[in-house]
Coordinates of C-alpha atoms and ligand atoms in Angstrom, one line a residue:
M2 CA 0.0 0.0 0.1
V3 CA 1.3 3.4 -0.8
S4 CA 1.5 5.5 2.4
K5 CA 3.2 8.5 0.9
V6 CA 1.8 11.9 1.8
S7 CA 1.6 13.9 -1.3
A8 CA 2.3 17.6 -1.8
S9 CA -1.5 18.0 -1.2
G10 CA -1.2 16.3 2.1
H11 CA -3.5 13.5 0.8
K12 CA -2.7 9.9 1.7
A13 CA -3.3 7.7 -1.3
E14 CA -4.4 4.8 0.8
A15 CA -6.8 6.6 3.1
K16 CA -8.5 8.7 0.5
P17 CA -9.9 7.0 -2.5
E18 CA -10.2 10.3 -4.4
L19 CA -7.0 11.0 -6.2
R20 CA -6.0 14.5 -7.3
I21 CA -4.2 14.4 -10.7
G22 CA -2.8 16.9 -13.1
V23 CA -1.7 16.8 -16.7
I24 CA 1.6 18.4 -18.0
G25 CA 1.5 19.4 -21.7
A26 CA -1.6 20.3 -23.4
G27 CA -0.7 19.1 -26.8
I28 CA -2.3 16.1 -28.7
M29 CA -1.6 13.5 -26.1
G30 CA -2.0 15.7 -23.0
S31 CA -5.4 16.9 -24.2
N32 CA -6.5 13.3 -24.5
H33 CA -5.1 12.4 -21.1
A34 CA -7.2 15.4 -19.7
R35 CA -10.3 14.4 -21.5
V36 CA -10.1 10.7 -20.2
L37 CA -9.1 11.7 -16.6
A38 CA -12.0 14.2 -16.4
G39 CA -14.4 11.2 -16.8
L40 CA -12.9 8.7 -14.4
P41 CA -14.6 8.1 -11.0
N42 CA -12.8 8.9 -7.7
T43 CA -10.4 11.2 -9.6
T44 CA -10.3 14.9 -9.5
L45 CA -8.6 16.4 -12.6
V46 CA -7.0 19.5 -11.0
G47 CA -5.8 21.0 -14.2
I48 CA -3.5 20.9 -17.2
V49 CA -0.2 22.8 -17.6
D50 CA 1.1 24.3 -20.8
P51 CA 3.2 27.5 -21.6
L52 CA 1.1 28.1 -24.7
P53 CA -2.2 30.0 -24.1
E54 CA -3.9 28.6 -27.2
H55 CA -3.1 25.0 -26.1
R56 CA -4.4 25.8 -22.6
T57 CA -7.6 27.1 -24.1
R58 CA -8.1 24.0 -26.4
A59 CA -7.5 21.6 -23.6
T60 CA -9.8 23.5 -21.2
E61 CA -12.6 23.3 -23.7
L62 CA -12.0 19.7 -24.4
A63 CA -11.7 18.4 -20.8
G64 CA -13.5 21.2 -18.9
C65 CA -10.7 21.6 -16.5
R66 CA -8.6 24.5 -15.3
A67 CA -5.3 25.3 -17.0
F68 CA -2.0 26.6 -15.7
A69 CA 1.0 28.3 -17.3
S70 CA 3.6 26.5 -15.1
L71 CA 4.2 23.3 -13.2
D72 CA 4.6 25.2 -9.9
E73 CA 1.0 26.6 -10.2
L74 CA -0.4 23.1 -10.7
I75 CA 1.6 21.7 -7.7
A76 CA 0.5 24.6 -5.6
E77 CA -3.0 23.4 -5.9
G78 CA -2.1 19.9 -4.5
V79 CA -1.8 16.9 -6.7
D80 CA -1.2 13.2 -5.8
A81 CA -0.2 12.2 -9.3
V82 CA 0.6 13.6 -12.8
T83 CA 0.8 12.5 -16.3
V84 CA 3.7 14.0 -18.3
A85 CA 2.8 14.5 -22.0
A86 CA 5.2 17.4 -22.7
P87 CA 7.8 17.0 -25.5
T88 CA 10.1 14.1 -24.9
H89 CA 13.2 16.2 -24.2
L90 CA 11.4 17.7 -21.2
H91 CA 10.3 14.3 -19.6
H92 CA 13.4 14.1 -17.5
E93 CA 13.3 17.6 -16.0
I94 CA 9.5 17.5 -15.4
S95 CA 9.4 14.0 -14.0
L96 CA 12.2 14.6 -11.5
A97 CA 10.6 17.9 -10.4
C98 CA 7.3 16.0 -9.6
I99 CA 9.1 12.9 -8.1
E100 CA 11.1 15.2 -5.8
R101 CA 7.8 16.4 -4.3
N102 CA 6.5 12.8 -3.9
I103 CA 4.1 13.0 -6.8
H104 CA 3.3 9.8 -8.6
V105 CA 4.2 9.9 -12.4
L106 CA 3.0 8.5 -15.6
V107 CA 5.4 9.6 -18.2
E108 CA 4.5 9.3 -22.0
K109 CA 6.6 7.0 -24.1
P110 CA 9.6 7.2 -24.8
I111 CA 10.4 7.7 -21.0
A112 CA 13.2 10.2 -21.8
S113 CA 15.6 11.3 -24.6
T114 CA 18.5 9.3 -23.4
V115 CA 19.0 6.0 -21.5
E116 CA 20.9 7.9 -18.8
E117 CA 18.0 10.3 -18.2
G118 CA 15.6 7.3 -18.1
H119 CA 17.8 5.6 -15.5
E120 CA 17.8 8.8 -13.5
I121 CA 14.0 9.0 -13.5
V122 CA 13.7 5.4 -12.5
A123 CA 16.2 5.8 -9.6
A124 CA 14.6 9.0 -8.3
A125 CA 11.1 7.3 -8.2
R126 CA 12.5 4.3 -6.4
R127 CA 14.2 6.5 -3.8
A128 CA 11.1 8.6 -3.3
G129 CA 8.8 5.5 -3.2
V130 CA 6.4 6.9 -5.8
T131 CA 4.8 5.0 -8.5
L132 CA 6.4 5.5 -12.0
M133 CA 4.6 4.2 -15.1
V134 CA 5.5 4.7 -18.7
G135 CA 2.8 5.3 -21.3
H136 CA 3.3 2.5 -23.7
V137 CA -0.4 2.6 -24.6
E138 CA -0.4 -0.1 -27.2
R139 CA -0.2 -2.7 -24.5
F140 CA -3.8 -1.6 -23.6
N141 CA -5.1 -2.0 -27.1
P142 CA -7.7 -4.8 -26.8
A143 CA -6.3 -6.4 -29.9
V144 CA -2.8 -6.5 -28.5
A145 CA -4.3 -8.0 -25.3
A146 CA -6.1 -10.7 -27.4
I147 CA -2.8 -11.6 -29.2
K148 CA -1.0 -11.7 -25.9
Q149 CA -3.6 -14.1 -24.5
A150 CA -3.6 -16.3 -27.7
I151 CA 0.2 -16.8 -27.5
S152 CA 0.3 -17.4 -23.8
G153 CA 2.1 -20.6 -23.0
E154 CA 3.0 -21.1 -26.7
D155 CA 6.5 -21.5 -28.0
I156 CA 6.9 -18.2 -29.9
L157 CA 9.1 -18.5 -33.0
S158 CA 8.8 -15.1 -34.7
I159 CA 7.0 -11.8 -34.6
A160 CA 6.5 -9.3 -37.5
I161 CA 5.0 -5.8 -36.8
T162 CA 4.0 -3.2 -39.4
R163 CA 3.4 0.3 -38.2
V164 CA 3.2 2.7 -41.2
G165 CA 1.4 5.8 -42.3
P166 CA 1.8 9.3 -43.7
F167 CA 4.0 12.0 -42.2
P168 CA 2.7 13.5 -39.0
P169 CA 1.1 17.0 -39.5
R170 CA 3.9 18.5 -37.2
M171 CA 7.3 17.0 -37.5
S172 CA 9.0 16.8 -34.1
N173 CA 12.7 16.4 -33.7
V174 CA 12.7 12.5 -33.7
G175 CA 12.3 10.0 -36.6
V176 CA 10.3 6.9 -36.9
V177 CA 12.4 4.7 -34.6
I178 CA 11.9 6.9 -31.5
D179 CA 8.4 8.0 -32.5
L180 CA 6.9 4.7 -33.7
A181 CA 9.1 1.6 -33.5
V182 CA 9.6 2.1 -29.7
H183 CA 5.9 1.0 -29.3
D184 CA 6.8 -2.2 -31.1
I185 CA 10.0 -2.8 -29.4
D186 CA 8.0 -2.7 -26.2
L187 CA 5.5 -5.2 -27.6
I188 CA 8.1 -7.6 -28.7
R189 CA 9.7 -7.6 -25.3
W190 CA 6.3 -7.9 -23.7
F191 CA 5.1 -10.7 -25.9
T192 CA 8.2 -12.8 -25.5
E193 CA 8.9 -11.7 -21.9
S194 CA 12.4 -11.7 -23.0
D195 CA 15.2 -9.1 -23.6
I196 CA 16.3 -8.1 -27.1
V197 CA 19.9 -9.2 -27.4
E198 CA 20.6 -8.6 -31.1
V199 CA 19.7 -5.6 -33.3
Q200 CA 20.0 -5.3 -37.1
P201 CA 18.6 -2.0 -38.2
Q202 CA 18.2 -0.7 -41.8
L203 CA 17.3 3.0 -41.8
S204 CA 16.8 5.6 -44.5
S205 CA 15.9 9.3 -44.6
A206 CA 14.0 9.5 -47.9
V207 CA 12.1 12.9 -47.3
A208 CA 12.8 14.0 -43.7
E209 CA 16.0 15.0 -42.0
R210 CA 15.6 12.1 -39.6
E211 CA 15.0 8.5 -40.5
D212 CA 11.5 8.1 -42.1
I213 CA 11.9 4.4 -43.1
A214 CA 13.1 1.7 -40.7
L215 CA 13.3 -2.0 -41.2
L216 CA 14.5 -3.5 -37.8
Q217 CA 15.3 -7.0 -37.1
F218 CA 15.9 -8.4 -33.6
R219 CA 16.7 -11.7 -31.8
T220 CA 15.5 -12.0 -28.2
A221 CA 17.4 -13.8 -25.4
S222 CA 14.8 -16.6 -25.7
G223 CA 15.6 -17.0 -29.4
V224 CA 12.7 -15.3 -31.0
L225 CA 13.2 -13.5 -34.3
A226 CA 11.4 -10.3 -34.7
H227 CA 10.9 -7.7 -37.4
I228 CA 9.5 -4.1 -37.4
N229 CA 8.6 -2.4 -40.6
T230 CA 7.8 1.2 -39.9
N231 CA 7.8 4.4 -42.1
W232 CA 6.1 7.7 -42.7
L233 CA 5.9 7.1 -46.5
T234 CA 2.6 5.1 -46.6
P235 CA -0.5 7.1 -47.7
F236 CA -2.6 5.3 -45.1
K237 CA -2.2 4.1 -41.5
A238 CA -1.6 0.4 -40.9
R239 CA -0.8 -1.4 -37.7
N240 CA -0.5 -5.2 -38.0
V241 CA 1.1 -7.9 -35.9
T242 CA 1.7 -11.4 -36.7
V243 CA 3.1 -14.0 -34.3
A244 CA 4.2 -17.5 -35.4
T245 CA 4.3 -20.1 -32.6
R246 CA 5.0 -23.9 -32.9
G247 CA 1.3 -24.5 -32.6
K248 CA -0.3 -21.3 -34.0
Y249 CA -0.2 -18.4 -36.4
V250 CA -1.8 -15.3 -34.9
M251 CA -2.7 -12.2 -37.0
G252 CA -3.9 -8.9 -35.5
D253 CA -5.0 -5.8 -37.1
L254 CA -4.6 -3.1 -34.3
L255 CA -6.7 -0.5 -36.0
T256 CA -9.8 -2.7 -37.0
R257 CA -9.1 -4.8 -33.9
Q258 CA -9.6 -8.1 -35.7
V259 CA -7.5 -10.9 -34.4
T260 CA -7.4 -14.3 -36.1
E261 CA -5.6 -17.4 -35.3
C262 CA -4.6 -20.4 -37.5
F263 CA -4.1 -23.6 -35.6
G264 CA -4.4 -27.4 -35.7
F265 CA -1.9 -27.8 -38.5
K266 CA -2.1 -31.2 -40.2
Q267 CA 0.4 -33.2 -42.3
D268 CA -1.6 -32.5 -45.4
G269 CA -1.2 -28.7 -45.0
S270 CA -4.8 -28.1 -43.8
Y271 CA -5.5 -26.2 -40.6
S272 CA -8.3 -24.5 -38.7
M273 CA -8.9 -20.7 -38.4
R274 CA -11.0 -18.7 -35.9
H275 CA -11.5 -15.0 -35.0
L276 CA -10.7 -14.3 -31.4
P277 CA -13.0 -12.1 -29.1
V278 CA -11.6 -8.7 -28.7
G279 CA -12.6 -6.1 -26.1
H280 CA -13.8 -2.5 -26.8
D281 CA -11.9 -0.4 -24.2
E282 CA -10.2 2.8 -25.2
P283 CA -6.6 2.0 -24.7
L284 CA -5.7 5.4 -23.1
R285 CA -8.5 5.0 -20.7
A286 CA -7.4 1.4 -19.8
E287 CA -3.8 2.7 -19.3
L288 CA -4.8 5.6 -17.1
I289 CA -7.0 3.4 -15.0
A290 CA -4.0 1.0 -14.6
F291 CA -1.8 3.8 -13.5
L292 CA -4.3 5.1 -10.9
R293 CA -4.8 1.5 -9.6
A294 CA -1.0 1.1 -9.2
V295 CA -0.9 4.5 -7.3
R296 CA -3.8 3.4 -5.0
S297 CA -2.5 -0.1 -4.4
G298 CA 1.3 0.6 -4.4
C299 CA 1.6 -2.5 -6.6
V300 CA 4.0 -2.6 -9.5
P301 CA 2.6 -0.7 -12.4
A302 CA 1.6 -2.4 -15.7
V303 CA 4.6 -0.7 -17.5
T304 CA 7.5 -0.1 -15.3
G305 CA 10.2 2.6 -15.6
D306 CA 12.8 -0.2 -16.2
E307 CA 10.8 -1.5 -19.1
G308 CA 10.5 2.0 -20.5
V309 CA 14.3 2.4 -20.4
A310 CA 14.9 -1.0 -21.8
S311 CA 12.8 -0.3 -24.9
L312 CA 14.4 3.2 -25.3
E313 CA 17.8 1.6 -25.2
I314 CA 17.0 -0.8 -28.0
A315 CA 15.5 2.1 -30.0
I316 CA 18.7 4.1 -29.5
R317 CA 20.8 1.1 -30.4
C318 CA 19.0 0.9 -33.8
L319 CA 19.9 4.5 -34.4
E320 CA 23.5 4.1 -33.4
S321 CA 24.4 0.9 -35.2
P322 CA 22.8 1.0 -38.7
A323 CA 23.8 -2.0 -40.8
R324 CA 26.7 -1.1 -43.2
P325 CA 26.2 -1.8 -46.9
A326 CA 28.5 -4.5 -48.2
V327 CA 31.7 -3.1 -49.7
N328 CA 32.0 -3.6 -53.5
S329 CA 28.6 -5.1 -53.7
S330 CA 26.5 -4.0 -56.7
A331 CA 23.4 -4.7 -54.6
A332 CA 24.4 -2.1 -52.0
S333 CA 22.9 1.3 -52.9
P334 CA 25.0 4.4 -52.2
A335 CA 24.0 6.4 -49.1
R336 CA 21.6 9.2 -50.0
K337 CA 23.4 12.6 -50.1
G338 CA 20.6 14.5 -48.4
P339 CA 16.7 14.5 -48.0
R340 CA 14.6 14.1 -51.0
R341 CA 12.5 17.3 -51.6
V342 CA 9.0 17.1 -50.5
V343 CA 6.8 18.0 -53.5
G344 CA 3.7 20.2 -53.0
Ligands
NAD12 N1 1.6 6.9 -26.3 C1 1.4 7.3 -27.6 O1 0.8 6.7 -28.4 C2 1.9 8.7 -28.0 C3 1.3 9.3 -29.1 C4 1.8 10.6 -29.4 C5 2.7 11.2 -28.5 N2 3.2 10.6 -27.4 C6 4.3 11.2 -26.6 O2 3.7 12.2 -25.8 C7 4.4 13.3 -25.7 C8 3.8 14.6 -26.3 O3 3.5 14.4 -27.6 P1 2.4 15.2 -28.4 O4 2.2 14.5 -29.8 O5 1.2 15.4 -27.6 O6 3.2 16.5 -28.6 P2 2.6 18.0 -28.8 O7 3.7 18.8 -29.4 O8 1.2 17.9 -29.4 O9 2.4 18.5 -27.3 C9 3.3 18.8 -26.4 C10 2.8 20.0 -25.5 O10 3.6 20.3 -24.5 C11 3.7 21.6 -24.3 N3 5.0 22.1 -23.5 C12 6.1 22.5 -24.0 N4 6.9 22.8 -22.9 C13 6.2 22.5 -21.8 C14 6.5 22.6 -20.4 N5 7.6 23.0 -20.0 N6 5.5 22.2 -19.5 C15 4.3 21.8 -19.9 N7 4.0 21.7 -21.3 C16 4.9 22.0 -22.1 C17 3.7 22.2 -25.7 O11 3.3 23.6 -25.7 C18 2.7 21.3 -26.3 O12 1.3 21.8 -26.1 C19 5.8 13.0 -26.4 O13 6.6 12.4 -25.5 C20 5.4 11.9 -27.3 O14 6.4 10.9 -27.6 C21 2.8 9.3 -27.2

């Protein structure tokens, strides 16, 4: 049981009502506020953003108060916060909250660097506060159905496709940190094993940062995994396939259709069935899981250590791109610079 007294003087165990704030009123933070505003036994104290127009938008969406600085929010008294500011601020903001014994859910990726991630984890451990990382895809009901379907199976390989058009606003990260980190987390979670080998192929076709990534991995348990991600596909697609010794499971994370092939026979025939998939909004399920961990003091669904491990693999992909074979006619020369965007 968490018996920390928060900045607000509230005891998490004694008072079922939790006071929570959101930091960052952008796309994700506004959604956090919208969901938190509707949760029982939770008071959304407000949302913080330095930009007045973002504060106004979030206030209208969630019907909550808005503050220009973190200190103003903390002065109101909060037991917990969600951090949805730009990634390069996760470290500073998370530490500032943890120092005040405030429980933290920090959006993915946990931080900009592995060192910063470790510092956040260590600070939370010292303070005894709950730290969870927002790897929201784990709470996608289709992902949960896949996880259940492969439970107890001997997993052989995993292939994940996460593609789509360029985001409307380019941040300072490429597809590996922005998108593939979701799937690195899924591979680690599905296999319950660490990634020990990384073979990345990256390209910057249009953007300054990598906008195409084909990433291959091997886990300590021997599973081969592959992520295909890019910002060059005109439509969004999110697909997962898992081959086990006894099953072949296919999931569409957008339509939430999950199908498994099983009962393989010598003559090549097999059976196929659609699996039941829930309807929860992933972000709502994630925030409920965070609040449950805060109230109970139990280990959160996605720990800080797991967030750091996935970030570390993503950074390894960026730092060790596979080299083209020397004197090979198949190896294409490195691009001189980004291709111009037309239109
Ligand atoms: N889990 C997911 O699926 C998912 C999806 C998108 C983004 N994210 C993560 O969420 C975070 C935010 O992404 P976004 O797309 O919402 O970005 P965004 O640019 O839309 O929003 C960031 C907001 O933070 C505000 N901000 C800047 N400095 C601040 C400060 N010091 N204090 C408080 N707010 C500050 C900005 O004004 C902006 O409104 C990133 O870490 C990103 O990786 C996660």
